[in-house]
Amino acid sequence: MKKNNVEYFNLVRYRNWIRQEKLSTLYDELNRVINGNNAKKCGPLISCTHFLRKNGEAIELDFEIMVPIDKDIPLTLEFCMCDKFYIEKVLDIHVVTSKFSFEKEMTEINQYIRENNILPKTATYSFLEKDDNEMIDTHIIFGI
């Protein structure tokens, strides 16, 4: 765990309500938009679930996703450009684990936060460094 500031510039951003089962489609569309405009990612995939609600049987998320890129690109209504993402005095919890253990790791992190009376001042963001078929390498970050 580290305490730093986090700052990224020139991000493609999405924030809206989305059904949980449509998240992979959203990630695919984000990659299509970036690659289709010959832009390059220059930072991690940043995501945050702000709220959850149940709509019948479906779970809907107030979901935000951002990716820093190397240039401005024309975007659809679904995505927008964000000049800057900044969080001051962050608690950065680096998690490297198997996909199967990720939920367990997150439960342990939440327990640690409760037991140590840590009160986040911002939403909790995930900064995804690597996600393959076996391992997840991410940073769980929030302002304190």
JSON list of C-alpha atoms in Angstrom, two decimals:
[
{"chain": "A", "resi": 1, "resn": "MET", "atom": "CA", "xyz": [0.00, 0.00, 0.00]},
{"chain": "A", "resi": 2, "resn": "LYS", "atom": "CA", "xyz": [1.20, 3.47, -0.89]},
{"chain": "A", "resi": 3, "resn": "LYS", "atom": "CA", "xyz": [-0.06, 7.02, -0.46]},
{"chain": "A", "resi": 4, "resn": "ASN", "atom": "CA", "xyz": [0.40, 9.16, -3.58]},
{"chain": "A", "resi": 5, "resn": "ASN", "atom": "CA", "xyz": [-1.55, 11.33, -5.95]},
{"chain": "A", "resi": 6, "resn": "VAL", "atom": "CA", "xyz": [-2.98, 9.80, -9.13]},
{"chain": "A", "resi": 7, "resn": "GLU", "atom": "CA", "xyz": [-3.18, 11.86, -12.31]},
{"chain": "A", "resi": 8, "resn": "TYR", "atom": "CA", "xyz": [-3.97, 10.96, -15.92]},
{"chain": "A", "resi": 9, "resn": "PHE", "atom": "CA", "xyz": [-4.72, 13.17, -18.90]},
{"chain": "A", "resi": 10, "resn": "ASN", "atom": "CA", "xyz": [-6.70, 12.83, -22.14]},
{"chain": "A", "resi": 11, "resn": "LEU", "atom": "CA", "xyz": [-9.01, 9.94, -21.30]},
{"chain": "A", "resi": 12, "resn": "VAL", "atom": "CA", "xyz": [-11.82, 8.28, -23.20]},
{"chain": "A", "resi": 13, "resn": "ARG", "atom": "CA", "xyz": [-14.65, 8.07, -20.66]},
{"chain": "A", "resi": 14, "resn": "TYR", "atom": "CA", "xyz": [-18.00, 6.36, -20.24]},
{"chain": "A", "resi": 15, "resn": "ARG", "atom": "CA", "xyz": [-20.38, 6.76, -17.32]},
{"chain": "A", "resi": 16, "resn": "ASN", "atom": "CA", "xyz": [-23.96, 5.56, -17.39]},
{"chain": "A", "resi": 17, "resn": "TRP", "atom": "CA", "xyz": [-26.28, 2.87, -16.09]},
{"chain": "A", "resi": 18, "resn": "ILE", "atom": "CA", "xyz": [-25.56, -0.47, -17.73]},
{"chain": "A", "resi": 19, "resn": "ARG", "atom": "CA", "xyz": [-26.72, -4.02, -17.17]},
{"chain": "A", "resi": 20, "resn": "GLN", "atom": "CA", "xyz": [-24.03, -6.20, -15.66]},
{"chain": "A", "resi": 21, "resn": "GLU", "atom": "CA", "xyz": [-24.17, -8.71, -18.52]},
{"chain": "A", "resi": 22, "resn": "LYS", "atom": "CA", "xyz": [-23.34, -5.95, -21.05]},
{"chain": "A", "resi": 23, "resn": "LEU", "atom": "CA", "xyz": [-20.00, -4.98, -19.48]},
{"chain": "A", "resi": 24, "resn": "SER", "atom": "CA", "xyz": [-17.89, -7.14, -21.80]},
{"chain": "A", "resi": 25, "resn": "THR", "atom": "CA", "xyz": [-19.65, -5.56, -24.80]},
{"chain": "A", "resi": 26, "resn": "LEU", "atom": "CA", "xyz": [-18.81, -2.12, -23.39]},
{"chain": "A", "resi": 27, "resn": "TYR", "atom": "CA", "xyz": [-15.12, -3.06, -23.02]},
{"chain": "A", "resi": 28, "resn": "ASP", "atom": "CA", "xyz": [-15.09, -4.36, -26.61]},
{"chain": "A", "resi": 29, "resn": "GLU", "atom": "CA", "xyz": [-16.72, -1.15, -27.91]},
{"chain": "A", "resi": 30, "resn": "LEU", "atom": "CA", "xyz": [-14.23, 1.00, -26.00]},
{"chain": "A", "resi": 31, "resn": "ASN", "atom": "CA", "xyz": [-11.32, -0.90, -27.58]},
{"chain": "A", "resi": 32, "resn": "ARG", "atom": "CA", "xyz": [-12.93, -0.61, -31.04]},
{"chain": "A", "resi": 33, "resn": "VAL", "atom": "CA", "xyz": [-13.29, 3.17, -30.65]},
{"chain": "A", "resi": 34, "resn": "ILE", "atom": "CA", "xyz": [-9.67, 3.61, -29.54]},
{"chain": "A", "resi": 35, "resn": "ASN", "atom": "CA", "xyz": [-8.15, 1.24, -32.11]},
{"chain": "A", "resi": 36, "resn": "GLY", "atom": "CA", "xyz": [-10.45, 2.46, -34.90]},
{"chain": "A", "resi": 37, "resn": "ASN", "atom": "CA", "xyz": [-9.05, 5.96, -34.47]},
{"chain": "A", "resi": 38, "resn": "ASN", "atom": "CA", "xyz": [-5.41, 4.79, -34.44]},
{"chain": "A", "resi": 39, "resn": "ALA", "atom": "CA", "xyz": [-5.01, 5.95, -30.85]},
{"chain": "A", "resi": 40, "resn": "LYS", "atom": "CA", "xyz": [-2.82, 4.20, -28.33]},
{"chain": "A", "resi": 41, "resn": "LYS", "atom": "CA", "xyz": [-3.58, 3.51, -24.69]},
{"chain": "A", "resi": 42, "resn": "CYS", "atom": "CA", "xyz": [-1.06, 5.21, -22.43]},
{"chain": "A", "resi": 43, "resn": "GLY", "atom": "CA", "xyz": [-2.21, 4.05, -19.03]},
{"chain": "A", "resi": 44, "resn": "PRO", "atom": "CA", "xyz": [-4.38, 1.52, -17.24]},
{"chain": "A", "resi": 45, "resn": "LEU", "atom": "CA", "xyz": [-8.06, 0.79, -17.68]},
{"chain": "A", "resi": 46, "resn": "ILE", "atom": "CA", "xyz": [-9.73, 2.73, -14.85]},
{"chain": "A", "resi": 47, "resn": "SER", "atom": "CA", "xyz": [-13.18, 1.63, -13.70]},
{"chain": "A", "resi": 48, "resn": "CYS", "atom": "CA", "xyz": [-15.61, 2.29, -10.88]},
{"chain": "A", "resi": 49, "resn": "THR", "atom": "CA", "xyz": [-19.03, 1.00, -9.94]},
{"chain": "A", "resi": 50, "resn": "HIS", "atom": "CA", "xyz": [-20.73, 3.93, -8.22]},
{"chain": "A", "resi": 51, "resn": "PHE", "atom": "CA", "xyz": [-24.10, 2.29, -7.47]},
{"chain": "A", "resi": 52, "resn": "LEU", "atom": "CA", "xyz": [-25.97, -0.99, -8.00]},
{"chain": "A", "resi": 53, "resn": "ARG", "atom": "CA", "xyz": [-29.69, -1.47, -8.45]},
{"chain": "A", "resi": 54, "resn": "LYS", "atom": "CA", "xyz": [-31.92, -4.37, -9.29]},
{"chain": "A", "resi": 55, "resn": "ASN", "atom": "CA", "xyz": [-34.30, -3.96, -12.24]},
{"chain": "A", "resi": 56, "resn": "GLY", "atom": "CA", "xyz": [-36.48, -7.06, -12.20]},
{"chain": "A", "resi": 57, "resn": "GLU", "atom": "CA", "xyz": [-34.03, -9.94, -12.45]},
{"chain": "A", "resi": 58, "resn": "ALA", "atom": "CA", "xyz": [-31.26, -7.80, -13.96]},
{"chain": "A", "resi": 59, "resn": "ILE", "atom": "CA", "xyz": [-28.54, -6.03, -12.00]},
{"chain": "A", "resi": 60, "resn": "GLU", "atom": "CA", "xyz": [-27.76, -2.55, -13.28]},
{"chain": "A", "resi": 61, "resn": "LEU", "atom": "CA", "xyz": [-24.62, -0.61, -12.46]},
{"chain": "A", "resi": 62, "resn": "ASP", "atom": "CA", "xyz": [-23.90, 3.10, -12.42]},
{"chain": "A", "resi": 63, "resn": "PHE", "atom": "CA", "xyz": [-20.59, 2.35, -14.09]},
{"chain": "A", "resi": 64, "resn": "GLU", "atom": "CA", "xyz": [-17.64, 4.50, -15.08]},
{"chain": "A", "resi": 65, "resn": "ILE", "atom": "CA", "xyz": [-14.72, 3.47, -17.25]},
{"chain": "A", "resi": 66, "resn": "MET", "atom": "CA", "xyz": [-11.79, 5.54, -18.52]},
{"chain": "A", "resi": 67, "resn": "VAL", "atom": "CA", "xyz": [-8.63, 4.92, -20.52]},
{"chain": "A", "resi": 68, "resn": "PRO", "atom": "CA", "xyz": [-5.85, 7.47, -21.08]},
{"chain": "A", "resi": 69, "resn": "ILE", "atom": "CA", "xyz": [-4.91, 7.72, -24.75]},
{"chain": "A", "resi": 70, "resn": "ASP", "atom": "CA", "xyz": [-2.22, 9.50, -26.76]},
{"chain": "A", "resi": 71, "resn": "LYS", "atom": "CA", "xyz": [-4.47, 11.90, -28.75]},
{"chain": "A", "resi": 72, "resn": "ASP", "atom": "CA", "xyz": [-7.96, 13.39, -29.03]},
{"chain": "A", "resi": 73, "resn": "ILE", "atom": "CA", "xyz": [-10.34, 11.34, -31.14]},
{"chain": "A", "resi": 74, "resn": "PRO", "atom": "CA", "xyz": [-13.90, 11.85, -32.41]},
{"chain": "A", "resi": 75, "resn": "LEU", "atom": "CA", "xyz": [-16.32, 9.96, -30.21]},
{"chain": "A", "resi": 76, "resn": "THR", "atom": "CA", "xyz": [-19.86, 8.62, -30.31]},
{"chain": "A", "resi": 77, "resn": "LEU", "atom": "CA", "xyz": [-22.55, 9.77, -27.91]},
{"chain": "A", "resi": 78, "resn": "GLU", "atom": "CA", "xyz": [-21.72, 6.84, -25.65]},
{"chain": "A", "resi": 79, "resn": "PHE", "atom": "CA", "xyz": [-18.16, 8.00, -24.92]},
{"chain": "A", "resi": 80, "resn": "CYS", "atom": "CA", "xyz": [-16.62, 11.41, -24.24]},
{"chain": "A", "resi": 81, "resn": "MET", "atom": "CA", "xyz": [-13.16, 12.84, -23.76]},
{"chain": "A", "resi": 82, "resn": "CYS", "atom": "CA", "xyz": [-12.08, 13.76, -20.24]},
{"chain": "A", "resi": 83, "resn": "ASP", "atom": "CA", "xyz": [-9.16, 16.20, -19.95]},
{"chain": "A", "resi": 84, "resn": "LYS", "atom": "CA", "xyz": [-7.93, 15.04, -16.56]},
{"chain": "A", "resi": 85, "resn": "PHE", "atom": "CA", "xyz": [-8.50, 12.41, -13.88]},
{"chain": "A", "resi": 86, "resn": "TYR", "atom": "CA", "xyz": [-6.98, 13.27, -10.50]},
{"chain": "A", "resi": 87, "resn": "ILE", "atom": "CA", "xyz": [-7.24, 11.90, -6.97]},
{"chain": "A", "resi": 88, "resn": "GLU", "atom": "CA", "xyz": [-5.20, 13.41, -4.16]},
{"chain": "A", "resi": 89, "resn": "LYS", "atom": "CA", "xyz": [-3.71, 11.38, -1.28]},
{"chain": "A", "resi": 90, "resn": "VAL", "atom": "CA", "xyz": [-4.73, 7.94, -2.45]},
{"chain": "A", "resi": 91, "resn": "LEU", "atom": "CA", "xyz": [-4.55, 4.62, -0.71]},
{"chain": "A", "resi": 92, "resn": "ASP", "atom": "CA", "xyz": [-3.23, 2.23, -3.37]},
{"chain": "A", "resi": 93, "resn": "ILE", "atom": "CA", "xyz": [-3.73, -1.48, -2.72]},
{"chain": "A", "resi": 94, "resn": "HIS", "atom": "CA", "xyz": [-1.92, -3.56, -5.35]},
{"chain": "A", "resi": 95, "resn": "VAL", "atom": "CA", "xyz": [-3.59, -6.92, -6.00]},
{"chain": "A", "resi": 96, "resn": "VAL", "atom": "CA", "xyz": [-2.07, -9.67, -8.12]},
{"chain": "A", "resi": 97, "resn": "THR", "atom": "CA", "xyz": [-4.13, -12.85, -7.94]},
{"chain": "A", "resi": 98, "resn": "SER", "atom": "CA", "xyz": [-5.81, -15.55, -9.95]},
{"chain": "A", "resi": 99, "resn": "LYS", "atom": "CA", "xyz": [-9.23, -14.75, -11.38]},
{"chain": "A", "resi": 100, "resn": "PHE", "atom": "CA", "xyz": [-10.66, -17.42, -9.10]},
{"chain": "A", "resi": 101, "resn": "SER", "atom": "CA", "xyz": [-9.27, -15.74, -5.95]},
{"chain": "A", "resi": 102, "resn": "PHE", "atom": "CA", "xyz": [-10.12, -12.14, -6.86]},
{"chain": "A", "resi": 103, "resn": "GLU", "atom": "CA", "xyz": [-13.45, -12.05, -4.98]},
{"chain": "A", "resi": 104, "resn": "LYS", "atom": "CA", "xyz": [-11.73, -13.46, -1.87]},
{"chain": "A", "resi": 105, "resn": "GLU", "atom": "CA", "xyz": [-8.98, -10.84, -2.11]},
{"chain": "A", "resi": 106, "resn": "MET", "atom": "CA", "xyz": [-11.56, -8.05, -2.41]},
{"chain": "A", "resi": 107, "resn": "THR", "atom": "CA", "xyz": [-13.41, -9.36, 0.66]},
{"chain": "A", "resi": 108, "resn": "GLU", "atom": "CA", "xyz": [-10.14, -9.30, 2.63]},
{"chain": "A", "resi": 109, "resn": "ILE", "atom": "CA", "xyz": [-9.40, -5.74, 1.46]},
{"chain": "A", "resi": 110, "resn": "ASN", "atom": "CA", "xyz": [-12.86, -4.57, 2.52]},
{"chain": "A", "resi": 111, "resn": "GLN", "atom": "CA", "xyz": [-12.40, -6.27, 5.90]},
{"chain": "A", "resi": 112, "resn": "TYR", "atom": "CA", "xyz": [-9.03, -4.54, 6.36]},
{"chain": "A", "resi": 113, "resn": "ILE", "atom": "CA", "xyz": [-10.61, -1.15, 5.53]},
{"chain": "A", "resi": 114, "resn": "ARG", "atom": "CA", "xyz": [-13.41, -1.73, 8.09]},
{"chain": "A", "resi": 115, "resn": "GLU", "atom": "CA", "xyz": [-11.10, -3.04, 10.83]},
{"chain": "A", "resi": 116, "resn": "ASN", "atom": "CA", "xyz": [-8.73, -0.09, 10.46]},
{"chain": "A", "resi": 117, "resn": "ASN", "atom": "CA", "xyz": [-11.53, 2.50, 10.31]},
{"chain": "A", "resi": 118, "resn": "ILE", "atom": "CA", "xyz": [-10.34, 3.85, 6.96]},
{"chain": "A", "resi": 119, "resn": "LEU", "atom": "CA", "xyz": [-12.90, 6.27, 5.58]},
{"chain": "A", "resi": 120, "resn": "PRO", "atom": "CA", "xyz": [-12.55, 6.75, 1.81]},
{"chain": "A", "resi": 121, "resn": "LYS", "atom": "CA", "xyz": [-13.08, 10.33, 0.61]},
{"chain": "A", "resi": 122, "resn": "THR", "atom": "CA", "xyz": [-13.69, 9.28, -3.00]},
{"chain": "A", "resi": 123, "resn": "ALA", "atom": "CA", "xyz": [-15.24, 6.40, -4.86]},
{"chain": "A", "resi": 124, "resn": "THR", "atom": "CA", "xyz": [-13.09, 3.27, -5.15]},
{"chain": "A", "resi": 125, "resn": "TYR", "atom": "CA", "xyz": [-11.46, 2.86, -8.56]},
{"chain": "A", "resi": 126, "resn": "SER", "atom": "CA", "xyz": [-9.82, -0.18, -10.08]},
{"chain": "A", "resi": 127, "resn": "PHE", "atom": "CA", "xyz": [-6.71, 0.49, -12.19]},
{"chain": "A", "resi": 128, "resn": "LEU", "atom": "CA", "xyz": [-6.34, -2.65, -14.28]},
{"chain": "A", "resi": 129, "resn": "GLU", "atom": "CA", "xyz": [-2.76, -3.34, -15.35]},
{"chain": "A", "resi": 130, "resn": "LYS", "atom": "CA", "xyz": [-3.22, -6.90, -16.65]},
{"chain": "A", "resi": 131, "resn": "ASP", "atom": "CA", "xyz": [-6.15, -9.26, -17.08]},
{"chain": "A", "resi": 132, "resn": "ASP", "atom": "CA", "xyz": [-5.57, -12.52, -18.89]},
{"chain": "A", "resi": 133, "resn": "ASN", "atom": "CA", "xyz": [-7.25, -15.90, -18.68]},
{"chain": "A", "resi": 134, "resn": "GLU", "atom": "CA", "xyz": [-5.54, -16.71, -15.37]},
{"chain": "A", "resi": 135, "resn": "MET", "atom": "CA", "xyz": [-4.27, -13.64, -13.53]},
{"chain": "A", "resi": 136, "resn": "ILE", "atom": "CA", "xyz": [-5.51, -10.18, -12.59]},
{"chain": "A", "resi": 137, "resn": "ASP", "atom": "CA", "xyz": [-3.04, -7.39, -11.78]},
{"chain": "A", "resi": 138, "resn": "THR", "atom": "CA", "xyz": [-4.90, -4.34, -10.51]},
{"chain": "A", "resi": 139, "resn": "HIS", "atom": "CA", "xyz": [-4.62, -1.43, -8.13]},
{"chain": "A", "resi": 140, "resn": "ILE", "atom": "CA", "xyz": [-7.59, -0.63, -5.88]},
{"chain": "A", "resi": 141, "resn": "ILE", "atom": "CA", "xyz": [-7.40, 3.13, -5.32]},
{"chain": "A", "resi": 142, "resn": "PHE", "atom": "CA", "xyz": [-9.38, 5.69, -3.36]},
{"chain": "A", "resi": 143, "resn": "GLY", "atom": "CA", "xyz": [-8.71, 9.06, -1.75]},
{"chain": "A", "resi": 144, "resn": "ILE", "atom": "CA", "xyz": [-8.21, 9.19, 2.01]}
]
